[in-house]
Each structure stands twice: as C-alpha cells, then as structure tokens.
Short mmCIF file of N, CA and C in Angstrom, two decimals:
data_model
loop_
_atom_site.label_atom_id
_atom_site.label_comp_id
_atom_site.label_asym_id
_atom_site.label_seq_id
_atom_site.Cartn_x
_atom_site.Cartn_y
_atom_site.Cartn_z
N UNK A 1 -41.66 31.16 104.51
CA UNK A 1 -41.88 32.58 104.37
C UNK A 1 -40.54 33.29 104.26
N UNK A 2 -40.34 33.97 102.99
CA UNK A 2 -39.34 35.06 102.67
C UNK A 2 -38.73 35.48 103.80
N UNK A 3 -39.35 36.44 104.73
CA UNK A 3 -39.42 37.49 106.01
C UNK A 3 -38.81 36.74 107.19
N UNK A 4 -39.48 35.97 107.31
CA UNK A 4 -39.26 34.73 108.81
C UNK A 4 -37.64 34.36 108.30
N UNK A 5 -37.20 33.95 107.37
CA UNK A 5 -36.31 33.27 106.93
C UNK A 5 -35.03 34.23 106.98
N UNK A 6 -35.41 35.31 106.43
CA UNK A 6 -34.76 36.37 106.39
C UNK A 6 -34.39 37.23 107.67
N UNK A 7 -35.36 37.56 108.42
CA UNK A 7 -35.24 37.86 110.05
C UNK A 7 -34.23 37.11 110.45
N UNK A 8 -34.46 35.82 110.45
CA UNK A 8 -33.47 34.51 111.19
C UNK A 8 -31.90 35.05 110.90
N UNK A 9 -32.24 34.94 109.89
CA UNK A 9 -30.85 35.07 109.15
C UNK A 9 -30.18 36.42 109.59
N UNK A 10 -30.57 37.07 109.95
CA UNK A 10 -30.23 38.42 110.16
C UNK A 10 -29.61 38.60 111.61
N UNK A 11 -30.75 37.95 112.53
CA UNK A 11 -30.58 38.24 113.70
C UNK A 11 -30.34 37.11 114.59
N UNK A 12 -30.83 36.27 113.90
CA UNK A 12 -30.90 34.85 115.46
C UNK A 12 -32.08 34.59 115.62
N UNK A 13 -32.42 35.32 115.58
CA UNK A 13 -34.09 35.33 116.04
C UNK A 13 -35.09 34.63 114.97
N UNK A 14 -36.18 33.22 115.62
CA UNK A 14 -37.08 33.25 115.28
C UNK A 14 -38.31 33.01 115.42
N UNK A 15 -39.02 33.53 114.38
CA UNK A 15 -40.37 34.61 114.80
C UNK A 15 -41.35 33.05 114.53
N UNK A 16 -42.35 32.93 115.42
CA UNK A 16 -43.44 32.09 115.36
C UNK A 16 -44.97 33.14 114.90
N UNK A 17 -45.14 32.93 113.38
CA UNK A 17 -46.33 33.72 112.72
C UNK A 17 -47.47 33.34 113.22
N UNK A 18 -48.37 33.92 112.95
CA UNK A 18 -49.59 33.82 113.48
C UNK A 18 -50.85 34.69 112.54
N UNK A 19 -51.67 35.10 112.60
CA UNK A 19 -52.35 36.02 111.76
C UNK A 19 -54.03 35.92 112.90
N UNK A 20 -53.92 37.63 113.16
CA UNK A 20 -54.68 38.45 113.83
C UNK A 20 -56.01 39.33 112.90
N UNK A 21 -56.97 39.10 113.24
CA UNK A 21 -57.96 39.68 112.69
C UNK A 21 -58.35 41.35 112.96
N UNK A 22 -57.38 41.69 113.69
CA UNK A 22 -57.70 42.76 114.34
C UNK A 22 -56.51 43.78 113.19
N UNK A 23 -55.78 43.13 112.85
CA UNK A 23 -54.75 43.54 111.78
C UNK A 23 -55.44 43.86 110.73
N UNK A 24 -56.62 43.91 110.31
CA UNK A 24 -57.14 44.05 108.70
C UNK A 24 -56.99 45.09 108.15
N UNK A 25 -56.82 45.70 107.32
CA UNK A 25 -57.09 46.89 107.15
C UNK A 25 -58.41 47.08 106.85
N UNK A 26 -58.96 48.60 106.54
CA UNK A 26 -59.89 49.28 106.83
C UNK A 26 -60.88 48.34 105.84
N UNK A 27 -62.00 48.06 106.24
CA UNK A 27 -63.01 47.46 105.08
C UNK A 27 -63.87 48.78 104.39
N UNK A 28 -64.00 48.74 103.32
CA UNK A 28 -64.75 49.30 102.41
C UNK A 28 -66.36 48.54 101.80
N UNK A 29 -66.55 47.60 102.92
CA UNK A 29 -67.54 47.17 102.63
C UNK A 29 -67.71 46.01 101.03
N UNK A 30 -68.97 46.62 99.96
CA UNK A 30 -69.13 45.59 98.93
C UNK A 30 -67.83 46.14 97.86
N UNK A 31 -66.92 47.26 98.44
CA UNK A 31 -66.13 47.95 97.30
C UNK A 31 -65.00 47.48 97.77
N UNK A 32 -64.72 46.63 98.17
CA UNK A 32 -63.34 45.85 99.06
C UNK A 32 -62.65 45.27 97.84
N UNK A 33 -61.28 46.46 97.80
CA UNK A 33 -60.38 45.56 96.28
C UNK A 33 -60.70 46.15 94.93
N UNK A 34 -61.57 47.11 95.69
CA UNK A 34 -61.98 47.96 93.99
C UNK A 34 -61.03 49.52 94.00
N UNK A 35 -61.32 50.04 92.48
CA UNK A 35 -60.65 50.86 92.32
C UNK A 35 -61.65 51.84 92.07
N UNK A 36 -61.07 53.29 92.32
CA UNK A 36 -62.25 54.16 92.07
C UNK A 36 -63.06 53.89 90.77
N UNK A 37 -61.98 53.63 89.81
CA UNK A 37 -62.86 53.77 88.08
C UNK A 37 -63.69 52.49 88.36
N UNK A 38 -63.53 51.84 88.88
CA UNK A 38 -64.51 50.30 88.91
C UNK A 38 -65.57 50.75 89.90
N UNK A 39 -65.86 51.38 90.26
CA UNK A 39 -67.59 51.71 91.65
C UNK A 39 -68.20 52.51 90.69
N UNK A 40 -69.27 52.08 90.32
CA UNK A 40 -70.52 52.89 89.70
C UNK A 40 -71.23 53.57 90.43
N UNK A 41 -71.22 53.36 92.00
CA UNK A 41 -71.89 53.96 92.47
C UNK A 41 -71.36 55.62 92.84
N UNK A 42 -71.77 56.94 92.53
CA UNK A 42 -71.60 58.34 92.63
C UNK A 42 -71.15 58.68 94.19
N UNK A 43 -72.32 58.09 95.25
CA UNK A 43 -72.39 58.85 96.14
C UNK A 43 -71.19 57.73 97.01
N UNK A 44 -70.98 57.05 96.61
CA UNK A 44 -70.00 55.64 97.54
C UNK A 44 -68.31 56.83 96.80
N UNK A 45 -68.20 57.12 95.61
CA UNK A 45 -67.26 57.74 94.96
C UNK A 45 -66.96 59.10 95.28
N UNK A 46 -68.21 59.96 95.84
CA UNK A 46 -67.30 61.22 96.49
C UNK A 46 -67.35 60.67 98.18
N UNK A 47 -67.60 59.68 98.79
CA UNK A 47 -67.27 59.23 100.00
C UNK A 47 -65.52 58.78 100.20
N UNK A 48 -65.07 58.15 98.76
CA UNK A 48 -64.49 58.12 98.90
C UNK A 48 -62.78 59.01 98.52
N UNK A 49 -63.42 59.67 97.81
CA UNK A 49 -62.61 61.30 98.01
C UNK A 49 -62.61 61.68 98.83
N UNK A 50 -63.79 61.89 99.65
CA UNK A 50 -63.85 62.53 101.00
C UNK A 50 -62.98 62.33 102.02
N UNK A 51 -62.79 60.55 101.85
CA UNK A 51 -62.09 60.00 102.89
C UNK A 51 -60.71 60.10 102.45
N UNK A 52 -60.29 60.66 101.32
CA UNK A 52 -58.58 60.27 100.75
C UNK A 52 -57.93 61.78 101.28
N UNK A 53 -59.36 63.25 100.79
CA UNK A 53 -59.19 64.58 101.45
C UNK A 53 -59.01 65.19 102.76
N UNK A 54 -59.88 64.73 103.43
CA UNK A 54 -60.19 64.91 104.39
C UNK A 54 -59.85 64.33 105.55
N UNK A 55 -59.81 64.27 107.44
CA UNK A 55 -58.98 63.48 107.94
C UNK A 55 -61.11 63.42 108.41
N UNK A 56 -61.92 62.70 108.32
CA UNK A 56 -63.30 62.18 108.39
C UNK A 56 -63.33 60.45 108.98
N UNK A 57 -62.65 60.84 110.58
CA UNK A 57 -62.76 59.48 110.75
C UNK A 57 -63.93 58.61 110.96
N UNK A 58 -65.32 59.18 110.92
CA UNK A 58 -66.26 58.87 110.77
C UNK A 58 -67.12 57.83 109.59
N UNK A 59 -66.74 58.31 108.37
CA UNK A 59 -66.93 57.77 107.09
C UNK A 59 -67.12 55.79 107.28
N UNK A 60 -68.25 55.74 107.01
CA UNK A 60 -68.35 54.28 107.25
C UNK A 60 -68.89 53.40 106.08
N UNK A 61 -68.55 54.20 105.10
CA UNK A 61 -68.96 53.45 103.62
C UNK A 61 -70.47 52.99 103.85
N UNK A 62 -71.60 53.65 103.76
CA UNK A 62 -72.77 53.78 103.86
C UNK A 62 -73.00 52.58 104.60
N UNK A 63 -72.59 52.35 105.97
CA UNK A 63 -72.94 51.25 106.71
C UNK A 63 -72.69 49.99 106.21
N UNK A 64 -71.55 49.81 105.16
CA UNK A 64 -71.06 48.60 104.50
C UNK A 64 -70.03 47.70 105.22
N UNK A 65 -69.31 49.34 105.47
CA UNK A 65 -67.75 48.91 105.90
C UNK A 65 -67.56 49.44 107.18
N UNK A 66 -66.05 50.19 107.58
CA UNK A 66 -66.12 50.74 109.12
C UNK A 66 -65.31 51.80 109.34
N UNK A 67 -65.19 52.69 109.76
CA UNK A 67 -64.69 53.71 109.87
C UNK A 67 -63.63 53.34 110.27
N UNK A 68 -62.48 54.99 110.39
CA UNK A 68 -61.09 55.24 110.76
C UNK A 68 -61.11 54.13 111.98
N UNK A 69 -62.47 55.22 112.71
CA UNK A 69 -62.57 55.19 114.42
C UNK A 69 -62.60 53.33 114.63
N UNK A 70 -63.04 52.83 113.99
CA UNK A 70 -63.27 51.26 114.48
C UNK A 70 -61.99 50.60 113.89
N UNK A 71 -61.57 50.90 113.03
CA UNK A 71 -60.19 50.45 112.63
C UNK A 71 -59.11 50.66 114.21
N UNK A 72 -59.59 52.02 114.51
CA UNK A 72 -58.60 52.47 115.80
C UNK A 72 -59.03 51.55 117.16
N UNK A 73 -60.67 51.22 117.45
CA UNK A 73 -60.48 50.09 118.51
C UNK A 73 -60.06 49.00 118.51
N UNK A 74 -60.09 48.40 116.79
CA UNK A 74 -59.56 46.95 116.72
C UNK A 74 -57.56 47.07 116.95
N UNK A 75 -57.44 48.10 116.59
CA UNK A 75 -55.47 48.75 116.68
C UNK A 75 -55.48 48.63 118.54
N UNK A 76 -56.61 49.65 118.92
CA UNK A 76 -56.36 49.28 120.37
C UNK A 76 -56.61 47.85 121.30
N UNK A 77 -57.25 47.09 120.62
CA UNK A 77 -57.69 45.87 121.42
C UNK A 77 -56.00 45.06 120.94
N UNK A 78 -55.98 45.33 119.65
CA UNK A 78 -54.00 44.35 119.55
C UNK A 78 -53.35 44.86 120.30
N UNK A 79 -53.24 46.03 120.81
CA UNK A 79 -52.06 46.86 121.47
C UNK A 79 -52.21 45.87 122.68
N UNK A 80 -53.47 45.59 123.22
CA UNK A 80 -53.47 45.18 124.66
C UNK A 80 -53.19 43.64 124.42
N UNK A 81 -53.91 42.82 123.60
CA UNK A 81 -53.30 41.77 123.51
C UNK A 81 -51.80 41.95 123.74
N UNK A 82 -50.98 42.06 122.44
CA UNK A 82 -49.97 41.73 122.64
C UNK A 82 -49.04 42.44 124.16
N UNK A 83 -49.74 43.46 124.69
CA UNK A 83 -49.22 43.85 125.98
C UNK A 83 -49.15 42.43 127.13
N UNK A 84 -50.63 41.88 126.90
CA UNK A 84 -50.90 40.55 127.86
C UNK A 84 -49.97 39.74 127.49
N UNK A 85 -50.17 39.43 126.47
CA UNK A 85 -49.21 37.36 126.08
C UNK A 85 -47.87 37.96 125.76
N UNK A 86 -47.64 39.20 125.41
CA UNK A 86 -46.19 38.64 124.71
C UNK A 86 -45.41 40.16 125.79
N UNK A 87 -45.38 40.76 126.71
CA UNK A 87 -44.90 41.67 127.94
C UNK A 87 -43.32 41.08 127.51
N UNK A 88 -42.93 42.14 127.25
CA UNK A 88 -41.15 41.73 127.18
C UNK A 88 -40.95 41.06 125.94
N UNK A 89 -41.59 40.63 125.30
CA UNK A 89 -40.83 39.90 123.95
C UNK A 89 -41.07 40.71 122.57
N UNK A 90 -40.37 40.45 121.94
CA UNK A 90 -40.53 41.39 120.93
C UNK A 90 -42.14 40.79 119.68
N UNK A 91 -42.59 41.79 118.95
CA UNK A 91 -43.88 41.60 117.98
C UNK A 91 -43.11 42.05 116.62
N UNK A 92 -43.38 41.82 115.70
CA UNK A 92 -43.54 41.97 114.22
C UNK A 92 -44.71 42.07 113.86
N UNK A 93 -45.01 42.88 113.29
CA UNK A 93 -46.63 43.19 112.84
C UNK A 93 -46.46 43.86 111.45
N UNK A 94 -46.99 42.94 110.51
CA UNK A 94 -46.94 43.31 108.92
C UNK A 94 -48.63 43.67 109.09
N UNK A 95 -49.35 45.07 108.79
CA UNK A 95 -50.63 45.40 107.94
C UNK A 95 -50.60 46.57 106.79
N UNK A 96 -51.57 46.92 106.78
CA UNK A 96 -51.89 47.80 105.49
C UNK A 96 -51.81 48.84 106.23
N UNK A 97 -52.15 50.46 105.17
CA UNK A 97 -52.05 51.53 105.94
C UNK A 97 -53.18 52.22 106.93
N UNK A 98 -54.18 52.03 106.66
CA UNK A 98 -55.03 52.53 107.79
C UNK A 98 -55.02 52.00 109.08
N UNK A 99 -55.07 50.73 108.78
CA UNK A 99 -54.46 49.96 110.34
C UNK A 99 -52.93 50.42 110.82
N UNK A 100 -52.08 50.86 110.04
CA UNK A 100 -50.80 51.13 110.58
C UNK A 100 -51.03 52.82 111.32
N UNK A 101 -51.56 53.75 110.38
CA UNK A 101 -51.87 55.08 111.13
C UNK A 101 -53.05 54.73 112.54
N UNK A 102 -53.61 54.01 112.38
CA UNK A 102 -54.37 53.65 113.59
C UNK A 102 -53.89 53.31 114.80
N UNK A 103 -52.88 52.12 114.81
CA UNK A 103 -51.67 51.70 115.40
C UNK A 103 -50.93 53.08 116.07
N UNK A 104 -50.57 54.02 115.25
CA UNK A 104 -49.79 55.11 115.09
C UNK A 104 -50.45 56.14 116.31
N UNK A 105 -51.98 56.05 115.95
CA UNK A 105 -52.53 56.97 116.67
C UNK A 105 -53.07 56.76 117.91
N UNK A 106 -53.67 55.52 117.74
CA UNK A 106 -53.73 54.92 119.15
C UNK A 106 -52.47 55.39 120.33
N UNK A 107 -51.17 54.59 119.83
CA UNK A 107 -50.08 55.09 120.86
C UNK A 107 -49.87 56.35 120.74
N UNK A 108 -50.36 57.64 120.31
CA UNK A 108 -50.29 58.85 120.81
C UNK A 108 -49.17 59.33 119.72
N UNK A 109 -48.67 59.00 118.70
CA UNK A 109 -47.38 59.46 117.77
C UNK A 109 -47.68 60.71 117.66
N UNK A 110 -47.01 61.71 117.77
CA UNK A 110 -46.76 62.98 117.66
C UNK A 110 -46.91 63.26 116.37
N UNK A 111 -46.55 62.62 115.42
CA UNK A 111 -46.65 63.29 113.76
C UNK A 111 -48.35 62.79 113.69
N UNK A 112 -49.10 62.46 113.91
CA UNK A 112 -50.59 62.06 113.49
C UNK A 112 -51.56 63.07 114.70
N UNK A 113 -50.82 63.62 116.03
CA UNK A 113 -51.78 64.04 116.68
C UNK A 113 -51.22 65.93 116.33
N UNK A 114 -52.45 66.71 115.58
CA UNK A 114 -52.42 68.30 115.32
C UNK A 114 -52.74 69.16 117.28
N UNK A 115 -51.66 70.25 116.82
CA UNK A 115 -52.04 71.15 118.37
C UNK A 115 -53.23 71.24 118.78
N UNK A 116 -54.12 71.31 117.87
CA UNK A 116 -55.73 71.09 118.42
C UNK A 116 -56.22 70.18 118.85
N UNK A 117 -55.41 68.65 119.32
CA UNK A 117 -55.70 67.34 119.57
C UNK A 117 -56.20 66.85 118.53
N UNK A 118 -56.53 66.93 117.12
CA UNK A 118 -57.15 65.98 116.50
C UNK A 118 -56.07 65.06 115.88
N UNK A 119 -56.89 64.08 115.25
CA UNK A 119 -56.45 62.84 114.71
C UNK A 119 -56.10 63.03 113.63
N UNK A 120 -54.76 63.54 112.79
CA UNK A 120 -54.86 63.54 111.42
C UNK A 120 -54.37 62.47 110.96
N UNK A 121 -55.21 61.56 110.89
CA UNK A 121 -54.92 60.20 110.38
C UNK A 121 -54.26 59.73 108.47
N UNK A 122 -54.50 60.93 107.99
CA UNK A 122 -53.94 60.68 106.56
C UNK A 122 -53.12 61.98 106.68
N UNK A 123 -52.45 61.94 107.30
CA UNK A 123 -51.26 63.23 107.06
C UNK A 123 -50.11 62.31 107.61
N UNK A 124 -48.81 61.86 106.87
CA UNK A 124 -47.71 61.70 107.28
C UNK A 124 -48.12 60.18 106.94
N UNK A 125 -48.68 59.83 106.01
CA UNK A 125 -49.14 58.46 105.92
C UNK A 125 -47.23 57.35 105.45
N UNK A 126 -47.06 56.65 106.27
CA UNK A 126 -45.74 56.02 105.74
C UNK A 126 -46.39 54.67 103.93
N UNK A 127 -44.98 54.93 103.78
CA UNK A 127 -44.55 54.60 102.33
C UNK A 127 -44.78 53.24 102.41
N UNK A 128 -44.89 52.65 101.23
CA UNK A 128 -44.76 50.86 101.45
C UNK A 128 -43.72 50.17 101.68
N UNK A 129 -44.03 48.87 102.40
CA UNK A 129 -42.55 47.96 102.61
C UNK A 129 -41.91 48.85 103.16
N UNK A 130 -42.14 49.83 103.85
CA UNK A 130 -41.16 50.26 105.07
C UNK A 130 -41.21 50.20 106.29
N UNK A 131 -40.53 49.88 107.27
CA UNK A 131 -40.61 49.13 108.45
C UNK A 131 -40.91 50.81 109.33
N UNK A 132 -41.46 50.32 110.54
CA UNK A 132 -41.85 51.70 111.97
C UNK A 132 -41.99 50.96 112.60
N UNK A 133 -41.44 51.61 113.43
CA UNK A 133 -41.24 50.99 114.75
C UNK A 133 -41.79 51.86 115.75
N UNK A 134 -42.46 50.98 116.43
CA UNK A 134 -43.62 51.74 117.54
C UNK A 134 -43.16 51.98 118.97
N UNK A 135 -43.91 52.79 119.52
CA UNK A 135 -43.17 53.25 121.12
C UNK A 135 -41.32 52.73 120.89
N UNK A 136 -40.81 52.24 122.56
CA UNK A 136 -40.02 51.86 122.50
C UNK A 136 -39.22 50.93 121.64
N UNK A 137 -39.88 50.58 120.99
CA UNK A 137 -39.18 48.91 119.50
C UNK A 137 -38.15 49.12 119.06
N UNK A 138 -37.39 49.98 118.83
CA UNK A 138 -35.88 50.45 118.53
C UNK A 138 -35.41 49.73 119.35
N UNK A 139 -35.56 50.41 120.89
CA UNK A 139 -34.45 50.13 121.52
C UNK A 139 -34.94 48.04 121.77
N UNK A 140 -36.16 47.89 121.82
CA UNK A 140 -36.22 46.28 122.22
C UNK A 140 -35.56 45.09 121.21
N UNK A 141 -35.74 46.12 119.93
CA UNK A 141 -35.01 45.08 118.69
C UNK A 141 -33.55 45.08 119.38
N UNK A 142 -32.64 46.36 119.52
CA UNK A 142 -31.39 45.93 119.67
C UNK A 142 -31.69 44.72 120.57
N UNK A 143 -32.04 44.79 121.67
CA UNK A 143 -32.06 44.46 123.01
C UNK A 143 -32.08 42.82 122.51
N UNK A 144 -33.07 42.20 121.93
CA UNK A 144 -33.11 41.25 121.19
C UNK A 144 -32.60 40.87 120.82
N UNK A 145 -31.55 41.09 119.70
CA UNK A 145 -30.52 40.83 118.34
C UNK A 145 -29.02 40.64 119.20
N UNK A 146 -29.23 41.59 120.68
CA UNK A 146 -27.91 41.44 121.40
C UNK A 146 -28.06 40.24 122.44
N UNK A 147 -28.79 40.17 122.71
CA UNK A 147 -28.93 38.69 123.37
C UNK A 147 -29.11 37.39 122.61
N UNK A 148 -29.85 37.47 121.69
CA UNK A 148 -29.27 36.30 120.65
C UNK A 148 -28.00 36.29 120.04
N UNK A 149 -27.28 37.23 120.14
CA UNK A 149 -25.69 37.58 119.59
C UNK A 149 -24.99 36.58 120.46
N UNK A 150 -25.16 36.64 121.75
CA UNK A 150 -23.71 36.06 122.99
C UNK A 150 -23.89 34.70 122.60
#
C-alpha cells in the first residue's frame, strides 16, 4: 500500500491496516454508485437534492439505505472502539465524506455544530485527499513521529 509505505517513510512509524465496517460511507440503498442522471426513479431524485440542500439528517432513501443519524452511531460506536483497543496509540482512518462529517460531529467540532445546537452536517464539508485531524491528533502525531525520531 502507497500510504503505509509512505507514512513509514516519513515518520518511522508503522501502521498495521485493518478495515472497519463502521467506516462505510453513507448507503444509498439500490442507488449505491449511481449518479443522479442514472436513477429513474423521481421521488428517490428530489430525496436526493433534498439531502445535498438541506442539513435532513433523517432522509433514509425510502427505507433502502440509512440516514445521516445512523451513519453518526456507526462514527460513534468507532470512536469507542478505537478509545478501548488502541487508548494512547495513534489511528489513521481513511473514509468517505458523510462518515467523515459524522466523525466530525459526533466529537462535537465547532464548525458542524450551528448556535441553535443543530447538526449542520453538509456545511463546511472538507475537500478530497485531505487529511483532519480529530480532537487532540495534532498534538499525538507529533508526539509519535518524536518518539520514533530518538
């Protein structure tokens, strides 16, 4: 793997992969991988405007697929995993974007939570192939990279 190889190389550090189901991004049900012009179906097509407009964490692709909100318990059930097995060591976590704003919102990020407490889950959506770093992870990467340094 490109990444693993590349990490190493960078830092000292290396990463033992794995792949988590809780990482998926959002399912869209039988429209999984499609593009708007490809769904014939009307009412599945302003659902999914709805969901690109609107912050509707509800939207569950007519009982196909799963909402914001269940994207956000499977974000919270990884948070706790990796709290259990890996306490003190550092995570790498490559997903897509709804699982990453989920991630985002779960830990409370200030750019996703509005003064009214809600969830604006598609506002401030990050770019591709760009790395975030969650809660404290700044400071644990140095922390990392300097102890594999000595």
């Amino acid at each position: 793997n490109f990444f693993i190889r590349y990490f190493h190389e960078q830092t000292g550090v290396v990463l033992t992969p794995s792949l988590d189901e809780d990482l998926k991004e959002l399912s869209f049900g039988d429209y999984d991988g499609y593009t708007l012009e490809e769904i014939d179906d009307e009412d599945f097509c302003r659902l999914v405007i709805r969901y690109r407009t609107s912050q509707d964490a509800t939207i569950n692709w007519q009982g196909m697929g799963e909402s914001f909100i269940d994207v956000m318990l499977r974000a919270k059930r990884f948070i706790e995993k990796c709290n259990k097995e890996f306490t003190g060591h550092l995570v790498v976590a490559f997903t897509h974007g709804a699982c990453i704003s989920a991630l985002r919102a779960v830990l409370g990020e200030e750019a996703l939570v509005r003064k009214d407490g809600m969830i604006a889950f598609r506002d401030h959506i990050l770019e591709h192939a760009v790395p975030h770093w969650l809660g404290r992870s700044e400071e644990l990467i140095e922390e990392v990279v300097n102890q594999n340094s000595c």
